[in-house]
XYZ file of C-alpha atoms in Angstrom:
633
model
C 98.078 111.043 112.968
C 97.049 107.382 113.113
C 99.311 104.846 111.402
C 98.332 101.472 109.956
C 101.140 99.162 111.119
C 101.751 95.893 109.287
C 104.072 94.483 111.988
C 104.679 95.280 115.642
C 107.978 95.243 117.534
C 109.291 96.463 120.868
C 112.546 97.775 119.372
C 113.675 98.458 115.808
C 117.394 98.804 115.026
C 118.300 100.558 111.770
C 121.645 99.374 110.393
C 123.451 96.057 110.972
C 127.036 97.180 111.387
C 128.965 96.629 114.615
C 126.730 98.999 116.619
C 123.481 97.615 115.207
C 124.436 93.997 115.820
C 125.307 94.611 119.488
C 122.193 96.749 120.002
C 119.811 94.192 118.487
C 121.396 91.219 120.276
C 121.150 93.101 123.587
C 117.461 94.022 123.201
C 116.412 90.577 121.988
C 118.384 88.757 124.702
C 116.753 91.029 127.279
C 113.348 89.810 126.093
C 112.285 92.504 123.610
C 110.815 91.593 120.231
C 113.358 93.228 117.920
C 113.697 93.995 114.213
C 117.204 94.488 112.805
C 116.829 96.260 109.459
C 119.727 96.571 107.042
C 120.121 97.790 103.460
C 122.218 94.731 102.575
C 122.340 91.432 104.488
C 125.816 90.730 103.098
C 127.118 93.808 104.925
C 126.133 92.603 108.407
C 129.091 93.127 110.787
C 131.207 93.864 107.722
C 134.648 95.447 108.068
C 134.830 98.085 105.325
C 138.136 99.381 106.669
C 140.886 97.554 108.600
C 140.441 93.779 109.112
C 141.168 93.904 112.842
C 139.547 94.205 116.248
C 141.097 95.821 119.317
C 144.235 97.844 119.812
C 145.149 100.580 122.274
C 142.069 101.477 124.396
C 139.843 99.785 121.784
C 140.875 96.304 122.950
C 139.707 97.176 126.465
C 136.346 98.280 125.028
C 135.910 94.854 123.396
C 136.525 93.196 126.770
C 133.999 95.564 128.366
C 131.410 94.635 125.724
C 132.068 90.980 126.534
C 131.818 91.575 130.287
C 128.390 93.203 129.787
C 127.181 90.187 127.802
C 127.902 91.404 124.255
C 129.090 89.454 121.237
C 132.126 91.161 119.659
C 134.728 89.456 121.878
C 133.241 85.994 121.389
C 133.019 86.527 117.647
C 136.600 87.693 117.096
C 137.825 84.787 119.257
C 136.148 82.486 116.706
C 137.498 84.234 113.614
C 140.980 85.689 114.200
C 144.083 84.817 112.197
C 146.488 86.530 114.587
C 146.343 87.691 118.228
C 148.796 90.088 119.866
C 149.001 91.892 123.216
C 150.181 95.481 122.710
C 152.286 97.636 125.042
C 153.603 94.677 127.071
C 156.699 96.702 127.975
C 154.539 99.413 129.557
C 152.313 99.545 132.620
C 149.086 97.505 132.929
C 146.865 100.555 132.340
C 147.807 100.751 128.649
C 148.052 97.075 127.717
C 145.459 96.001 125.181
C 144.760 93.070 122.908
C 144.570 93.321 119.110
C 143.488 90.638 116.654
C 143.724 90.386 112.891
C 140.379 89.073 111.715
C 139.445 86.732 108.950
C 137.176 89.419 107.568
C 134.697 87.182 105.746
C 134.563 84.634 108.580
C 133.941 87.340 111.194
C 130.920 88.668 109.288
C 129.653 85.166 108.491
C 129.863 84.017 112.128
C 128.113 87.158 113.379
C 125.342 86.810 110.793
C 124.764 83.221 111.911
C 124.592 84.346 115.557
C 122.013 87.012 114.689
C 119.962 84.582 112.582
C 119.801 82.078 115.456
C 118.880 84.621 118.131
C 115.444 84.262 119.700
C 113.201 87.400 119.607
C 115.283 88.865 116.752
C 114.070 89.317 113.176
C 116.725 90.153 110.570
C 115.455 91.793 107.392
C 116.928 93.401 104.299
C 114.983 96.621 103.873
C 115.653 100.339 103.737
C 114.118 102.507 106.451
C 113.159 105.914 105.068
C 111.336 107.472 107.992
C 111.156 107.337 111.779
C 107.553 107.867 112.819
C 107.101 110.260 115.739
C 103.991 111.430 117.595
C 104.079 114.040 120.376
C 107.898 113.907 120.424
C 107.804 110.147 120.986
C 108.833 107.321 118.634
C 105.984 105.109 117.451
C 107.622 103.193 114.593
C 109.276 103.368 111.174
C 108.334 103.446 107.486
C 110.303 101.496 104.887
C 111.153 102.480 101.309
C 108.432 100.029 100.200
C 105.948 101.965 102.374
C 105.565 99.286 105.047
C 105.036 100.635 108.562
C 106.325 98.824 111.646
C 105.476 99.937 115.168
C 108.049 100.150 117.973
C 108.420 101.739 121.391
C 112.110 102.408 120.731
C 114.176 102.903 117.579
C 117.982 102.769 117.492
C 119.717 104.424 114.529
C 123.081 102.778 113.759
C 123.576 103.697 110.113
C 127.390 104.029 110.164
C 128.667 105.919 107.123
C 125.560 105.255 105.010
C 123.646 108.448 105.935
C 123.833 110.521 102.740
C 127.118 108.726 102.096
C 129.304 109.810 99.183
C 132.423 108.001 97.982
C 135.289 110.145 96.699
C 138.121 108.831 94.542
C 140.219 111.432 92.752
C 137.871 113.614 90.701
C 135.084 111.006 91.026
C 132.328 111.538 93.612
C 129.108 109.517 93.819
C 126.335 108.584 96.269
C 127.214 105.385 98.149
C 127.560 103.746 101.503
C 130.747 101.833 102.415
C 132.076 99.282 99.926
C 129.695 100.524 97.195
C 126.529 99.672 99.145
C 123.452 101.913 98.863
C 123.463 105.249 100.681
C 120.584 106.198 102.996
C 119.453 109.598 101.742
C 115.768 109.840 102.658
C 116.399 108.848 106.283
C 119.108 111.524 106.530
C 116.537 114.105 105.415
C 114.021 112.667 107.885
C 116.404 113.099 110.831
C 116.870 116.741 109.857
C 113.121 117.110 109.592
C 112.757 115.797 113.150
C 114.776 118.812 114.304
C 118.086 117.058 114.990
C 121.331 118.928 114.288
C 123.337 117.117 111.630
C 127.090 117.283 110.962
C 129.240 116.042 108.072
C 132.320 113.864 108.604
C 134.813 112.040 106.405
C 136.782 108.860 106.732
C 138.791 106.750 104.310
C 140.390 103.439 103.520
C 143.642 102.323 101.792
C 144.228 100.182 98.704
C 144.267 96.374 98.937
C 146.958 94.425 97.111
C 147.330 90.797 96.088
C 149.356 88.702 98.557
C 151.263 86.648 95.975
C 152.481 89.830 94.266
C 154.244 91.104 97.417
C 157.994 90.644 97.897
C 157.970 89.774 101.617
C 161.789 89.533 101.681
C 161.843 93.345 101.591
C 159.545 93.645 104.641
C 159.767 92.845 108.372
C 157.658 90.001 109.777
C 155.204 90.802 112.604
C 154.099 87.504 114.194
C 151.303 86.964 116.691
C 151.762 85.897 120.325
C 152.523 82.302 121.249
C 151.028 82.762 124.708
C 147.234 82.366 124.732
C 145.060 85.460 125.029
C 141.399 86.062 124.299
C 138.918 88.906 124.089
C 136.079 86.963 125.692
C 136.306 85.921 129.323
C 134.490 82.747 128.254
C 137.122 81.597 125.727
C 139.503 78.795 126.699
C 143.302 78.701 126.386
C 143.027 75.214 124.860
C 141.294 76.761 121.832
C 144.042 79.313 121.178
C 145.103 79.336 117.532
C 148.622 78.032 116.922
C 148.957 78.394 113.132
C 148.580 82.176 113.048
C 149.215 84.309 109.967
C 151.821 87.066 110.352
C 151.536 90.713 109.310
C 154.456 92.531 107.682
C 156.022 95.941 108.206
C 157.296 98.292 105.495
C 157.623 102.070 105.084
C 156.965 104.936 102.712
C 160.096 106.679 101.387
C 161.143 109.933 99.737
C 159.985 108.685 96.346
C 156.537 107.952 97.806
C 156.372 111.449 99.286
C 157.445 113.037 96.004
C 154.639 111.223 94.152
C 152.090 112.545 96.649
C 153.444 116.105 96.643
C 153.449 116.264 92.821
C 149.788 115.217 92.767
C 148.358 117.200 95.672
C 146.412 119.351 93.223
C 144.526 116.136 92.257
C 143.915 115.090 95.888
C 140.234 115.615 96.856
C 141.324 116.682 100.357
C 143.222 119.634 98.938
C 141.251 120.365 95.760
C 138.069 121.211 97.673
C 136.059 118.109 96.716
C 136.121 116.795 100.303
C 133.940 118.929 102.575
C 133.598 116.676 105.644
C 135.935 116.722 108.632
C 138.372 113.785 108.722
C 139.873 111.856 111.661
C 142.910 113.526 113.235
C 144.259 110.271 114.684
C 143.927 108.270 111.476
C 144.718 110.735 108.674
C 145.107 109.935 105.003
C 148.648 109.449 103.729
C 148.493 112.701 101.749
C 147.447 114.557 104.909
C 150.328 112.943 106.848
C 152.889 113.941 104.196
C 151.749 117.582 104.348
C 151.369 117.802 108.138
C 154.585 115.956 108.957
C 156.803 117.230 106.157
C 159.911 116.712 108.337
C 159.404 112.922 108.458
C 161.230 110.969 105.770
C 159.119 107.811 106.158
C 155.875 106.479 107.653
C 155.097 102.960 108.889
C 152.860 100.723 106.801
C 151.563 97.343 107.976
C 150.573 94.698 105.443
C 147.577 92.925 106.991
C 146.061 89.774 105.419
C 142.255 89.966 105.190
C 141.726 86.255 105.806
C 142.881 82.682 105.210
C 140.974 82.159 101.984
C 141.632 85.447 100.216
C 144.653 87.038 98.557
C 143.631 90.551 99.634
C 146.109 92.390 101.852
C 145.196 95.647 103.569
C 147.897 98.369 103.612
C 147.433 99.851 107.079
C 148.623 103.472 107.128
C 148.072 104.203 103.434
C 144.496 105.527 103.568
C 144.001 107.730 100.510
C 141.510 109.211 98.058
C 144.102 110.101 95.403
C 143.223 109.182 91.794
C 143.681 105.522 90.860
C 146.747 106.081 88.643
C 148.495 107.979 91.462
C 147.612 105.235 93.949
C 149.268 102.647 91.691
C 152.465 104.692 91.433
C 152.406 105.277 95.186
C 152.007 101.571 96.010
C 154.817 100.606 93.598
C 157.178 103.129 95.236
C 157.096 101.166 98.522
C 159.629 98.465 99.435
C 158.154 95.028 98.924
C 155.281 96.406 96.819
C 157.271 97.282 93.682
C 155.311 94.720 91.654
C 152.202 94.547 93.830
C 148.891 94.059 92.070
C 146.294 96.510 93.386
C 142.982 94.672 93.854
C 140.994 97.599 95.286
C 141.691 101.309 95.296
C 141.522 103.379 98.448
C 138.739 105.953 98.744
C 137.282 108.565 101.069
C 133.665 108.568 102.211
C 131.656 111.536 103.487
C 128.546 110.975 105.591
C 126.074 112.688 107.910
C 126.184 112.345 111.684
C 123.851 113.294 114.525
C 125.780 115.812 116.618
C 126.145 113.922 119.920
C 125.559 116.804 122.358
C 121.861 116.152 121.595
C 122.037 112.808 123.423
C 121.694 111.726 127.018
C 124.262 109.368 128.551
C 121.852 106.506 127.742
C 122.283 107.473 124.043
C 118.620 108.427 123.818
C 118.010 111.740 122.060
C 116.899 114.539 124.356
C 114.407 115.806 121.781
C 112.543 112.579 120.935
C 111.618 109.972 123.524
C 112.496 106.426 122.484
C 114.892 107.473 119.717
C 118.470 106.274 120.286
C 121.564 106.661 118.108
C 124.841 104.736 118.267
C 128.139 104.210 116.461
C 129.492 106.331 113.633
C 126.078 107.987 113.491
C 127.235 109.752 116.682
C 130.526 110.902 115.188
C 132.889 108.156 116.352
C 135.349 106.106 114.307
C 136.166 102.443 114.759
C 134.270 99.155 115.033
C 134.961 98.905 118.764
C 133.641 102.377 119.624
C 130.542 101.580 117.548
C 129.919 98.234 119.256
C 130.415 99.792 122.710
C 127.754 102.391 121.990
C 125.521 99.765 120.398
C 125.344 97.600 123.499
C 124.645 100.628 125.737
C 121.893 101.901 123.409
C 120.436 98.392 123.195
C 120.425 97.875 126.958
C 118.797 101.251 127.580
C 116.218 100.817 124.825
C 115.196 97.470 126.345
C 115.075 98.937 129.867
C 112.912 101.820 128.609
C 110.470 99.453 126.896
C 110.311 97.360 130.085
C 109.807 100.402 132.311
C 112.993 99.707 134.273
C 115.678 102.150 135.512
C 118.206 103.207 132.886
C 121.848 102.124 132.833
C 124.527 104.808 132.688
C 128.194 103.849 132.617
C 130.310 106.449 134.405
C 133.833 107.481 133.438
C 135.109 105.385 136.337
C 133.155 102.301 135.206
C 134.444 101.765 131.692
C 136.176 103.185 128.641
C 132.702 102.982 127.101
C 131.580 105.393 129.828
C 134.494 107.726 129.042
C 133.590 107.732 125.337
C 129.883 108.380 125.839
C 130.503 111.106 128.417
C 132.987 112.786 126.060
C 130.450 112.688 123.225
C 127.386 113.937 125.102
C 129.240 116.464 127.283
C 131.831 117.881 124.912
C 130.531 116.872 121.490
C 133.086 116.245 118.764
C 134.374 118.319 115.866
C 136.013 115.325 114.130
C 135.576 111.530 114.044
C 136.098 110.532 117.690
C 138.609 107.839 118.546
C 139.176 106.366 121.996
C 142.665 106.858 123.443
C 144.036 105.775 126.821
C 144.879 109.441 127.491
C 141.152 110.301 127.462
C 140.569 108.188 130.596
C 141.621 109.861 133.828
C 140.959 106.595 135.734
C 142.795 104.325 133.282
C 144.605 102.404 136.028
C 141.244 101.025 137.190
C 139.912 100.609 133.631
C 142.281 97.837 132.613
C 142.139 94.970 130.139
C 142.385 92.364 132.924
C 139.557 93.560 135.197
C 136.719 94.371 132.759
C 134.587 91.515 134.116
C 135.166 92.623 137.723
C 133.893 96.066 136.730
C 130.965 95.223 134.500
C 129.673 91.631 134.642
C 127.559 92.395 137.718
C 125.946 95.270 135.785
C 125.341 93.014 132.765
C 123.679 90.467 135.052
C 121.488 93.040 136.783
C 120.086 94.371 133.502
C 119.416 90.828 132.275
C 122.034 90.486 129.540
C 124.525 88.179 131.294
C 122.890 84.757 131.711
C 122.896 82.673 134.886
C 125.565 80.201 133.739
C 127.976 82.976 132.819
C 127.268 84.839 136.035
C 127.939 81.788 138.199
C 131.336 81.288 136.505
C 132.126 84.925 137.213
C 130.981 84.568 140.843
C 133.368 81.613 141.338
C 136.257 83.667 139.928
C 135.430 86.602 142.199
C 135.340 84.367 145.295
C 138.693 82.829 144.303
C 140.185 86.292 143.878
C 138.860 87.577 147.217
C 139.910 84.436 149.108
C 143.438 84.443 147.730
C 143.858 88.160 148.430
C 142.806 87.566 152.038
C 145.234 84.632 152.295
C 148.112 86.785 150.995
C 147.172 89.481 153.533
C 147.058 87.033 156.457
C 150.179 84.887 155.970
C 153.519 86.352 157.012
C 157.129 85.891 156.038
C 159.451 86.349 159.025
C 163.108 87.445 158.776
C 164.401 84.134 160.103
C 167.623 82.639 158.600
C 165.830 79.905 156.634
C 163.454 82.375 154.972
C 166.156 84.927 154.221
C 168.353 82.233 152.711
C 165.549 81.401 150.266
C 164.926 85.099 149.585
C 168.593 85.689 148.750
C 168.803 82.539 146.622
C 165.961 83.998 144.553
C 168.084 87.114 144.024
C 166.067 89.403 146.318
C 167.139 91.582 149.241
C 166.732 89.832 152.615
C 163.853 90.708 154.935
C 164.539 93.008 157.890
C 161.002 92.852 159.322
C 158.115 90.448 159.180
C 155.925 91.142 156.146
C 152.736 89.661 154.776
C 152.931 87.728 151.517
C 150.992 90.614 149.960
C 153.589 93.148 151.151
C 156.369 90.900 149.853
C 154.638 90.843 146.446
C 154.680 94.649 146.338
C 158.373 94.426 145.509
C 158.560 95.093 141.743
C 160.639 91.988 141.043
C 158.580 89.534 143.140
C 155.883 87.470 141.418
C 152.936 85.526 142.836
C 154.868 82.314 142.124
C 157.730 83.606 144.293
C 155.366 84.312 147.181
C 153.807 80.855 146.893
C 157.239 79.312 147.516
C 156.944 80.595 151.099
C 153.220 80.303 151.852
C 152.307 77.274 149.733
C 149.757 77.096 146.902
C 146.122 78.157 147.134
C 143.522 75.589 148.143
C 142.417 75.311 144.497
C 144.215 75.850 141.198
C 144.081 79.467 140.079
C 143.824 80.488 136.440
C 146.905 82.293 135.070
C 144.771 85.345 134.207
C 143.484 85.508 137.784
C 147.070 85.392 139.049
C 147.971 88.297 136.728
C 145.010 90.244 138.115
C 146.168 89.590 141.684
C 149.704 90.743 140.879
C 148.502 93.957 139.246
C 146.054 94.820 142.026
C 148.754 94.265 144.676
C 151.676 95.994 142.954
C 149.641 99.079 142.006
C 147.488 99.152 145.141
C 148.619 102.631 146.222
C 147.918 104.188 142.827
C 144.616 102.335 142.517
C 143.530 103.610 145.949
C 144.274 107.208 144.900
C 142.207 106.727 141.758
C 139.313 105.249 143.767
C 139.441 108.215 146.157
C 139.095 110.535 143.150
C 136.159 108.446 141.910
C 134.460 108.770 145.316
C 134.815 112.571 145.217
C 133.427 112.748 141.688
C 130.567 110.413 142.636
C 129.208 113.056 145.007
C 129.077 115.525 142.113
C 127.451 112.945 139.833
C 124.725 112.363 142.420
C 123.781 116.058 142.455
C 121.194 116.181 139.696
C 120.157 119.303 137.787
C 116.390 119.752 137.236
C 115.226 119.283 133.638
C 113.213 122.501 133.657
C 116.038 124.761 134.819
C 116.073 128.293 133.371
C 119.751 128.964 132.642
C 119.050 132.677 132.079
C 117.781 132.968 135.653
C 121.224 132.205 137.112
C 123.069 135.454 137.777
C 126.833 135.899 137.456
C 127.792 132.802 135.450
C 130.029 133.536 132.469
C 128.384 134.030 129.069
C 130.261 131.077 127.562
C 129.159 128.780 130.400
C 125.527 129.890 130.008
C 125.653 129.171 126.257
C 127.191 125.735 126.825
C 124.668 124.875 129.553
C 121.801 125.770 127.205
C 123.274 123.698 124.385
C 124.110 120.569 126.365
C 121.626 120.723 129.276
C 123.821 118.716 131.679
C 121.970 116.309 133.936
C 124.363 116.391 136.900
C 126.850 118.776 138.484
C 129.602 116.331 137.519
C 128.642 116.473 133.859
C 128.354 120.282 133.998
C 131.880 120.533 135.437
C 133.329 118.620 132.455
C 131.882 120.890 129.771
C 134.597 122.684 127.824
C 134.583 126.404 128.632
C 132.925 125.995 132.041
C 135.170 126.995 134.958
C 135.004 126.139 138.690
C 133.483 129.552 139.526
C 130.536 128.791 137.204
C 129.997 125.449 138.952
C 130.087 127.097 142.388
C 127.473 129.647 141.294
C 125.308 126.867 139.820
C 125.485 124.853 143.052
C 124.515 127.901 145.158
C 121.586 128.571 142.814
C 120.355 124.957 143.001
C 120.636 124.943 146.797
C 118.591 128.166 146.888
C 115.932 126.542 144.709
C 115.859 123.507 146.970
C 115.441 125.605 150.111
C 112.669 127.672 148.509
C 110.811 124.509 147.479
C 111.265 123.083 150.992
C 109.889 126.233 152.636
C 106.787 126.109 150.440
C 105.924 122.606 151.628
């Protein structure tokens, strides 16, 4: 079929949420003529749920996006009202930054960035159809019957795909925040032969700030010490007049109200059909599942400087409006709170992610990529992380360059994508530190060391940024070498200083690096003996040095594991393999192999239900194939 195209693009991105924004900025900055199409321009980079960026694992993803050359970190650094480092009392592998956003400012700043971006066209239009010829994307058709050509299309529709809002007994077609749902496109994706799932998520009520009795709650201030998501942000710009959050709790009265009205709760009455997020359940689900708990934490989070709306984190619900009011008024500090918005649930279609490659391109249709909640994830950060990967790979495909795949040992983004494409997901997927087996090398402080080189190689990190990174890397390497070369000897003068600092005296000569391995010794302590570095070192670089030195043994073990896994990742599985031709593998393994079609032995070994014996048999079979092919030559 020949199409009459009215406009021509290299890449078209459908949906301008957090995934779509990162995808379109990546493709356009890499030199591709890009169209970013959205149902509603006012919803660009909108936060329909919590007004925050970051948190456990998620905060590391934002830093990884920034290290690759993405925008989320820069944007939140321009629009936060509070910044806080989490898990400071725990090890470096689980520390992560979290920021409360000025919700309106965040979206406004991101929209301005998109509007100013060269090679990027932003348009309010609804895409109804992805045009495909010979299993290859050729363009899209809009609801107004305009046809635009493209070599790659990235679907980042969030919760809009056949979206339905549920509030008590009320259920109606809608995307988030009462925007239009995308119904025709959902049908089109099915028609293209993609397997579609149905998920659910939700949001809590918002209350008016001046109706809250803060005396009955506990203040949760931000950090005084500067921290940023973007490696390019400066400490001098750190916000001093931050806005606090507040902590309160549900109580027995709250739980009684919910229990008495469970028969009216859509989750329990049968109205909700989609699968909800296990790690962010509704309050009614929590009350039922954790009946032994007499209270649950609730955080009151301001939505911005110039709004009275306060988000009740932890009170996600789809109970009827009258029940929500009673529930809110049962909570300490909210007895007289004015509810400005009711909570609601939203059901939506997803593309089951086992149909994707690690580039986020669909296996079935060349040039068709999906990212974000479309792939079954939850969270702005997970969406943005997928968006930048899909954008990079779409641009590389258009340019005929090698694809970029982030491994599990490269980034939390790599962990997430591998989980999705290898294991699939039966519920909205959320990143957790426990999902990353190499979390000690996937830290908040070293995201640029891991990924900025990759961002530069694919053409997303510009020359100025890369040179700043190169200077930092040289400083790090030079200071590490200096700490390894200079020694502290157990002479009386040295030991007197050591003891005055409150440390055990030296019995043998040690390098400054070995001295720093003592848990209580800081870089500043070591400098007292060896003198300062030739040039001033940034405080964040010093933290990185301390972490790398103190955890060197554990980091080395993790890197050894990565090296072993790398050998398995390099053993590729032919695309045309006949899984039925492999004798002796278990039936479950054969079924999973057929469904997922792993691309490497490493990926095959991570599939749920596949055991080591199946992998051994597969490797023997592939070696036999290789030898047969070699003998025929």
